[in-house]
PDB file of C-alpha atoms in Angstrom:
ATOM      1  CA  MET A   1     -41.908 -24.754  -3.200  1.00  0.00           C
ATOM      2  CA  LEU A   2     -38.273 -25.519  -2.485  1.00  0.00           C
ATOM      3  CA  CYS A   3     -37.195 -28.877  -3.926  1.00  0.00           C
ATOM      4  CA  ALA A   4     -40.708 -29.427  -5.233  1.00  0.00           C
ATOM      5  CA  LEU A   5     -41.704 -31.929  -7.893  1.00  0.00           C
ATOM      6  CA  LEU A   6     -39.554 -31.328 -10.959  1.00  0.00           C
ATOM      7  CA  VAL A   7     -41.041 -31.097 -14.425  1.00  0.00           C
ATOM      8  CA  PRO A   8     -39.226 -31.517 -17.759  1.00  0.00           C
ATOM      9  CA  ALA A   9     -38.071 -28.236 -19.250  1.00  0.00           C
ATOM     10  CA  PRO A  10     -35.835 -27.056 -22.080  1.00  0.00           C
ATOM     11  CA  CYS A  11     -32.128 -26.920 -21.316  1.00  0.00           C
ATOM     12  CA  PHE A  12     -31.326 -23.376 -20.385  1.00  0.00           C
ATOM     13  CA  SER A  13     -28.650 -21.361 -18.639  1.00  0.00           C
ATOM     14  CA  LEU A  14     -24.990 -20.914 -18.253  1.00  0.00           C
ATOM     15  CA  GLY A  15     -23.470 -24.303 -17.760  1.00  0.00           C
ATOM     16  CA  CYS A  16     -26.702 -26.189 -18.297  1.00  0.00           C
ATOM     17  CA  ARG A  17     -26.302 -29.772 -17.087  1.00  0.00           C
ATOM     18  CA  SER A  18     -28.028 -32.715 -18.740  1.00  0.00           C
ATOM     19  CA  GLU A  19     -28.838 -34.776 -15.658  1.00  0.00           C
ATOM     20  CA  ALA A  20     -32.477 -34.849 -14.608  1.00  0.00           C
ATOM     21  CA  PRO A  21     -33.011 -35.208 -10.841  1.00  0.00           C
ATOM     22  CA  ARG A  22     -35.851 -37.436  -9.694  1.00  0.00           C
ATOM     23  CA  ALA A  23     -38.798 -35.895  -7.923  1.00  0.00           C
ATOM     24  CA  SER A  24     -37.848 -34.286  -4.607  1.00  0.00           C
ATOM     25  CA  THR A  25     -34.161 -35.196  -4.988  1.00  0.00           C
ATOM     26  CA  CYS A  26     -30.994 -33.424  -6.055  1.00  0.00           C
ATOM     27  CA  PRO A  27     -28.342 -34.877  -8.391  1.00  0.00           C
ATOM     28  CA  ALA A  28     -25.542 -36.953  -6.924  1.00  0.00           C
ATOM     29  CA  GLY A  29     -23.151 -34.741  -4.995  1.00  0.00           C
ATOM     30  CA  PHE A  30     -25.815 -32.119  -4.223  1.00  0.00           C
ATOM     31  CA  ARG A  31     -28.248 -31.721  -1.367  1.00  0.00           C
ATOM     32  CA  ALA A  32     -31.322 -29.707  -0.557  1.00  0.00           C
ATOM     33  CA  ASP A  33     -31.029 -26.997   2.108  1.00  0.00           C
ATOM     34  CA  THR A  34     -34.392 -25.308   2.481  1.00  0.00           C
ATOM     35  CA  ALA A  35     -33.252 -22.716   5.011  1.00  0.00           C
ATOM     36  CA  ARG A  36     -30.312 -21.616   2.900  1.00  0.00           C
ATOM     37  CA  ALA A  37     -32.356 -21.554  -0.286  1.00  0.00           C
ATOM     38  CA  GLU A  38     -34.991 -19.392   1.405  1.00  0.00           C
ATOM     39  CA  ALA A  39     -32.287 -16.992   2.613  1.00  0.00           C
ATOM     40  CA  ILE A  40     -30.880 -16.663  -0.899  1.00  0.00           C
ATOM     41  CA  LEU A  41     -34.327 -16.128  -2.421  1.00  0.00           C
ATOM     42  CA  ALA A  42     -35.089 -13.490   0.208  1.00  0.00           C
ATOM     43  CA  LYS A  43     -31.870 -11.699  -0.719  1.00  0.00           C
ATOM     44  CA  VAL A  44     -32.798 -11.921  -4.405  1.00  0.00           C
ATOM     45  CA  GLY A  45     -36.122 -10.294  -3.575  1.00  0.00           C
ATOM     46  CA  GLU A  46     -34.527  -7.272  -1.896  1.00  0.00           C
ATOM     47  CA  LEU A  47     -33.967  -5.723  -5.325  1.00  0.00           C
ATOM     48  CA  PRO A  48     -36.800  -5.127  -7.805  1.00  0.00           C
ATOM     49  CA  ALA A  49     -35.032  -6.751 -10.765  1.00  0.00           C
ATOM     50  CA  GLY A  50     -34.224  -9.806  -8.680  1.00  0.00           C
ATOM     51  CA  ALA A  51     -37.739 -10.040  -7.294  1.00  0.00           C
ATOM     52  CA  ARG A  52     -39.199 -10.007 -10.804  1.00  0.00           C
ATOM     53  CA  ALA A  53     -36.940 -12.849 -11.945  1.00  0.00           C
ATOM     54  CA  ARG A  54     -37.618 -14.848  -8.782  1.00  0.00           C
ATOM     55  CA  ASP A  55     -41.383 -14.459  -8.835  1.00  0.00           C
ATOM     56  CA  ALA A  56     -41.725 -15.196 -12.554  1.00  0.00           C
ATOM     57  CA  ALA A  57     -39.672 -18.390 -12.259  1.00  0.00           C
ATOM     58  CA  LEU A  58     -41.293 -19.721  -9.101  1.00  0.00           C
ATOM     59  CA  ALA A  59     -44.744 -19.046 -10.524  1.00  0.00           C
ATOM     60  CA  LYS A  60     -44.000 -21.714 -13.130  1.00  0.00           C
ATOM     61  CA  GLY A  61     -43.347 -24.326 -10.450  1.00  0.00           C
ATOM     62  CA  GLY A  62     -41.034 -27.298 -10.782  1.00  0.00           C
ATOM     63  CA  VAL A  63     -37.965 -25.442  -9.490  1.00  0.00           C
ATOM     64  CA  SER A  64     -35.679 -26.934  -6.844  1.00  0.00           C
ATOM     65  CA  PHE A  65     -32.494 -25.639  -5.209  1.00  0.00           C
ATOM     66  CA  CYS A  66     -29.523 -27.915  -4.606  1.00  0.00           C
ATOM     67  CA  PHE A  67     -26.158 -27.184  -3.000  1.00  0.00           C
ATOM     68  CA  GLY A  68     -22.790 -28.781  -3.678  1.00  0.00           C
ATOM     69  CA  ARG A  69     -19.397 -28.110  -5.219  1.00  0.00           C
ATOM     70  CA  ILE A  70     -19.634 -26.855  -8.784  1.00  0.00           C
ATOM     71  CA  GLY A  71     -17.404 -24.522 -10.741  1.00  0.00           C
ATOM     72  CA  VAL A  72     -20.239 -22.637 -12.439  1.00  0.00           C
ATOM     73  CA  SER A  73     -23.616 -22.577 -10.685  1.00  0.00           C
ATOM     74  CA  SER A  74     -26.149 -23.821 -13.220  1.00  0.00           C
ATOM     75  CA  VAL A  75     -29.678 -25.056 -13.819  1.00  0.00           C
ATOM     76  CA  THR A  76     -30.515 -28.523 -15.143  1.00  0.00           C
ATOM     77  CA  THR A  77     -32.989 -29.553 -17.815  1.00  0.00           C
ATOM     78  CA  ALA A  78     -35.375 -30.544 -15.009  1.00  0.00           C
ATOM     79  CA  GLY A  79     -35.272 -27.146 -13.316  1.00  0.00           C
ATOM     80  CA  ALA A  80     -32.858 -27.917 -10.475  1.00  0.00           C
ATOM     81  CA  VAL A  81     -30.764 -24.853  -9.651  1.00  0.00           C
ATOM     82  CA  LEU A  82     -27.305 -26.169  -8.722  1.00  0.00           C
ATOM     83  CA  ILE A  83     -25.604 -23.677  -6.421  1.00  0.00           C
ATOM     84  CA  ASP A  84     -21.945 -23.725  -5.461  1.00  0.00           C
ATOM     85  CA  GLU A  85     -22.086 -24.171  -1.692  1.00  0.00           C
ATOM     86  CA  ALA A  86     -18.931 -22.056  -1.320  1.00  0.00           C
ATOM     87  CA  LEU A  87     -20.710 -18.890  -2.506  1.00  0.00           C
ATOM     88  CA  GLY A  88     -21.743 -16.334   0.074  1.00  0.00           C
ATOM     89  CA  THR A  89     -25.415 -15.400   0.275  1.00  0.00           C
ATOM     90  CA  GLU A  90     -25.065 -12.177  -1.728  1.00  0.00           C
ATOM     91  CA  GLU A  91     -23.007 -13.714  -4.532  1.00  0.00           C
ATOM     92  CA  ALA A  92     -25.287 -16.736  -4.688  1.00  0.00           C
ATOM     93  CA  ALA A  93     -28.332 -14.446  -4.854  1.00  0.00           C
ATOM     94  CA  ALA A  94     -26.962 -12.556  -7.851  1.00  0.00           C
ATOM     95  CA  ARG A  95     -26.206 -15.812  -9.639  1.00  0.00           C
ATOM     96  CA  VAL A  96     -29.538 -17.406  -8.767  1.00  0.00           C
ATOM     97  CA  ALA A  97     -31.401 -14.365 -10.132  1.00  0.00           C
ATOM     98  CA  HIS A  98     -29.529 -14.888 -13.409  1.00  0.00           C
ATOM     99  CA  LEU A  99     -30.508 -18.559 -13.519  1.00  0.00           C
ATOM    100  CA  LEU A 100     -34.126 -17.894 -12.592  1.00  0.00           C
ATOM    101  CA  THR A 101     -34.330 -15.493 -15.533  1.00  0.00           C
ATOM    102  CA  HIS A 102     -33.680 -18.475 -17.786  1.00  0.00           C
ATOM    103  CA  VAL A 103     -36.261 -20.551 -15.942  1.00  0.00           C
ATOM    104  CA  ALA A 104     -38.852 -17.800 -16.374  1.00  0.00           C
ATOM    105  CA  GLU A 105     -38.113 -16.943 -19.991  1.00  0.00           C
ATOM    106  CA  GLY A 106     -36.784 -20.273 -21.263  1.00  0.00           C
ATOM    107  CA  LEU A 107     -33.719 -20.627 -23.419  1.00  0.00           C
ATOM    108  CA  ARG A 108     -34.361 -22.911 -26.370  1.00  0.00           C
ATOM    109  CA  VAL A 109     -31.741 -23.973 -28.888  1.00  0.00           C
ATOM    110  CA  GLU A 110     -33.771 -26.665 -30.616  1.00  0.00           C
ATOM    111  CA  PRO A 111     -35.645 -25.364 -33.695  1.00  0.00           C
ATOM    112  CA  ALA A 112     -39.360 -24.952 -32.988  1.00  0.00           C
ATOM    113  CA  ARG A 113     -42.194 -25.667 -35.372  1.00  0.00           C
ATOM    114  CA  GLY A 114     -42.124 -23.037 -38.094  1.00  0.00           C
ATOM    115  CA  GLU A 115     -38.454 -22.280 -37.420  1.00  0.00           C
ATOM    116  CA  GLU A 116     -36.959 -25.321 -39.136  1.00  0.00           C
ATOM    117  CA  ASP A 117     -35.339 -23.087 -41.733  1.00  0.00           C
ATOM    118  CA  GLU A 118     -33.479 -21.056 -39.129  1.00  0.00           C
ATOM    119  CA  SER A 119     -29.800 -21.858 -39.087  1.00  0.00           C
ATOM    120  CA  CYS A 120     -28.058 -23.066 -35.949  1.00  0.00           C
ATOM    121  CA  GLU A 121     -25.967 -19.903 -36.160  1.00  0.00           C
ATOM    122  CA  VAL A 122     -29.114 -17.765 -35.797  1.00  0.00           C
ATOM    123  CA  ILE A 123     -30.476 -19.907 -32.974  1.00  0.00           C
ATOM    124  CA  THR A 124     -27.150 -19.898 -31.133  1.00  0.00           C
ATOM    125  CA  GLU A 125     -26.881 -16.130 -31.454  1.00  0.00           C
ATOM    126  CA  ARG A 126     -30.350 -15.746 -29.931  1.00  0.00           C
ATOM    127  CA  ALA A 127     -29.340 -17.960 -27.007  1.00  0.00           C
ATOM    128  CA  LEU A 128     -26.159 -15.970 -26.462  1.00  0.00           C
ATOM    129  CA  ALA A 129     -28.152 -12.731 -26.441  1.00  0.00           C
ATOM    130  CA  ALA A 130     -30.335 -14.182 -23.671  1.00  0.00           C
ATOM    131  CA  GLU A 131     -27.195 -15.148 -21.755  1.00  0.00           C
ATOM    132  CA  ALA A 132     -25.785 -11.633 -22.127  1.00  0.00           C
ATOM    133  CA  LYS A 133     -29.029 -10.192 -20.763  1.00  0.00           C
ATOM    134  CA  ALA A 134     -29.005 -12.556 -17.774  1.00  0.00           C
ATOM    135  CA  LEU A 135     -25.328 -11.907 -17.060  1.00  0.00           C
ATOM    136  CA  SER A 136     -25.978  -8.176 -17.147  1.00  0.00           C
ATOM    137  CA  LEU A 137     -28.696  -8.663 -14.545  1.00  0.00           C
ATOM    138  CA  GLU A 138     -26.294 -10.698 -12.419  1.00  0.00           C
ATOM    139  CA  LEU A 139     -23.612  -8.017 -12.608  1.00  0.00           C
ATOM    140  CA  GLY A 140     -26.121  -5.352 -11.618  1.00  0.00           C
ATOM    141  CA  LEU A 141     -27.175  -7.351  -8.583  1.00  0.00           C
ATOM    142  CA  ARG A 142     -23.559  -8.058  -7.644  1.00  0.00           C
ATOM    143  CA  ARG A 143     -22.860  -4.350  -7.509  1.00  0.00           C
ATOM    144  CA  ALA A 144     -26.105  -3.501  -5.702  1.00  0.00           C
ATOM    145  CA  LEU A 145     -25.418  -6.187  -3.098  1.00  0.00           C
ATOM    146  CA  GLY A 146     -21.897  -4.918  -2.506  1.00  0.00           C
ATOM    147  CA  ILE A 147     -19.976  -7.882  -3.911  1.00  0.00           C
ATOM    148  CA  GLY A 148     -16.374  -6.824  -4.359  1.00  0.00           C
ATOM    149  CA  ALA A 149     -12.886  -8.252  -4.076  1.00  0.00           C
ATOM    150  CA  GLU A 150     -14.113 -11.083  -1.861  1.00  0.00           C
ATOM    151  CA  ALA A 151     -16.161 -12.578  -4.714  1.00  0.00           C
ATOM    152  CA  ARG A 152     -15.461 -16.224  -5.426  1.00  0.00           C
ATOM    153  CA  VAL A 153     -16.302 -15.802  -9.120  1.00  0.00           C
ATOM    154  CA  ARG A 154     -14.647 -12.991 -11.076  1.00  0.00           C
ATOM    155  CA  TYR A 155     -15.729 -12.205 -14.619  1.00  0.00           C
ATOM    156  CA  ALA A 156     -12.944 -10.936 -16.861  1.00  0.00           C
ATOM    157  CA  PHE A 157     -15.310  -8.422 -18.463  1.00  0.00           C
ATOM    158  CA  GLU A 158     -16.798  -7.058 -15.235  1.00  0.00           C
ATOM    159  CA  GLU A 159     -14.563  -3.981 -14.997  1.00  0.00           C
ATOM    160  CA  ASN A 160     -15.100  -3.105 -18.667  1.00  0.00           C
ATOM    161  CA  PHE A 161     -18.834  -3.639 -18.204  1.00  0.00           C
ATOM    162  CA  TRP A 162     -19.071  -0.864 -15.623  1.00  0.00           C
ATOM    163  CA  ALA A 163     -16.703   1.406 -17.540  1.00  0.00           C
ATOM    164  CA  ALA A 164     -18.918   1.237 -20.650  1.00  0.00           C
ATOM    165  CA  PRO A 165     -21.981   3.463 -21.223  1.00  0.00           C
ATOM    166  CA  GLU A 166     -25.116   1.846 -19.829  1.00  0.00           C
ATOM    167  CA  GLY A 167     -26.598   1.224 -23.254  1.00  0.00           C
ATOM    168  CA  ALA A 168     -23.482  -0.606 -24.453  1.00  0.00           C
ATOM    169  CA  ARG A 169     -23.003  -2.956 -21.512  1.00  0.00           C
ATOM    170  CA  GLU A 170     -25.162  -5.860 -22.624  1.00  0.00           C
ATOM    171  CA  GLY A 171     -23.562  -5.746 -26.066  1.00  0.00           C
ATOM    172  CA  LEU A 172     -20.130  -5.855 -24.463  1.00  0.00           C
ATOM    173  CA  VAL A 173     -21.064  -9.070 -22.658  1.00  0.00           C
ATOM    174  CA  LEU A 174     -22.448 -10.549 -25.866  1.00  0.00           C
ATOM    175  CA  ASP A 175     -19.219  -9.748 -27.706  1.00  0.00           C
ATOM    176  CA  TYR A 176     -17.264 -11.458 -24.929  1.00  0.00           C
ATOM    177  CA  LEU A 177     -19.385 -14.606 -25.200  1.00  0.00           C
ATOM    178  CA  ARG A 178     -18.897 -14.680 -28.955  1.00  0.00           C
ATOM    179  CA  ALA A 179     -15.148 -14.310 -28.512  1.00  0.00           C
ATOM    180  CA  HIS A 180     -14.987 -17.179 -25.985  1.00  0.00           C
ATOM    181  CA  PRO A 181     -17.116 -19.964 -27.482  1.00  0.00           C
ATOM    182  CA  ASP A 182     -15.373 -22.637 -25.414  1.00  0.00           C
ATOM    183  CA  GLY A 183     -15.667 -20.823 -22.100  1.00  0.00           C
ATOM    184  CA  ALA A 184     -13.678 -18.500 -19.854  1.00  0.00           C
ATOM    185  CA  PRO A 185     -13.343 -17.833 -16.100  1.00  0.00           C
ATOM    186  CA  GLY A 186     -16.845 -18.167 -14.633  1.00  0.00           C
ATOM    187  CA  ILE A 187     -18.313 -18.930 -18.071  1.00  0.00           C
ATOM    188  CA  ASP A 188     -19.112 -22.357 -19.489  1.00  0.00           C
ATOM    189  CA  ALA A 189     -18.657 -23.272 -23.167  1.00  0.00           C
ATOM    190  CA  LEU A 190     -21.833 -21.506 -24.219  1.00  0.00           C
ATOM    191  CA  ALA A 191     -21.526 -20.781 -27.931  1.00  0.00           C
ATOM    192  CA  SER A 192     -19.966 -24.120 -28.842  1.00  0.00           C
ATOM    193  CA  GLY A 193     -22.366 -25.988 -26.561  1.00  0.00           C
ATOM    194  CA  TYR A 194     -25.492 -24.343 -27.936  1.00  0.00           C
ATOM    195  CA  ALA A 195     -24.345 -24.832 -31.529  1.00  0.00           C
ATOM    196  CA  ARG A 196     -23.634 -28.507 -30.871  1.00  0.00           C
ATOM    197  CA  ARG A 197     -27.018 -29.097 -29.260  1.00  0.00           C
ATOM    198  CA  CYS A 198     -28.769 -27.374 -32.132  1.00  0.00           C
ATOM    199  CA  ARG A 199     -26.981 -29.603 -34.651  1.00  0.00           C
ATOM    200  CA  GLU A 200     -27.777 -32.705 -32.621  1.00  0.00           C
ATOM    201  CA  ALA A 201     -31.450 -31.724 -32.457  1.00  0.00           C
ATOM    202  CA  ARG A 202     -31.552 -31.236 -36.224  1.00  0.00           C
ATOM    203  CA  ASP A 203     -29.829 -34.584 -36.819  1.00  0.00           C
ATOM    204  CA  ALA A 204     -32.304 -36.320 -34.507  1.00  0.00           C
ATOM    205  CA  ALA A 205     -35.248 -34.675 -36.285  1.00  0.00           C
ATOM    206  CA  SER A 206     -33.889 -35.729 -39.673  1.00  0.00           C
ATOM    207  CA  ALA A 207     -33.516 -39.316 -38.504  1.00  0.00           C
ATOM    208  CA  ARG A 208     -37.176 -39.595 -37.517  1.00  0.00           C
TER     209      ARG A 208
END
């Protein structure tokens, strides 16, 4: 299943990239590494929450895993998971589980049929809530896998996340994403990017 035939999919995830790799290939600057991808997926599967995200995403097919240098590991519109090759197995596993959550659940910012009256603000907020949920999963896996001071990626809200009551943690991440629409350490420009794509989709629909 690794680096299998890619199928078109909505743009989802932190740092979603617009390039669409051809079948059985990775984008320029990235390469397939089946053995490493399998090791990361096995690590993801050691924890129940990770296994659920992994299995749900891979059941959809069309997912490939590509390694290279990238500031924020991401997933493309074609379902290629772009992994920073400098990440250790545990840190990569936590991040990949996050990204596979988006593959499994989808993360749409274009208005769907019957939702044309929804504002881009509402649609963007829904996308940010999905990001906060996926980031919370990633943080949980980071802790469970023992990722500490050696982590390559450090989230500014990570310490506050664990200091907050369990029921408030996801909301804390969401507030952080709202407060940093143009990105922050380890975070791409989510809010501004989703809002822009929503507006572009509406403009394109109006032009047809």
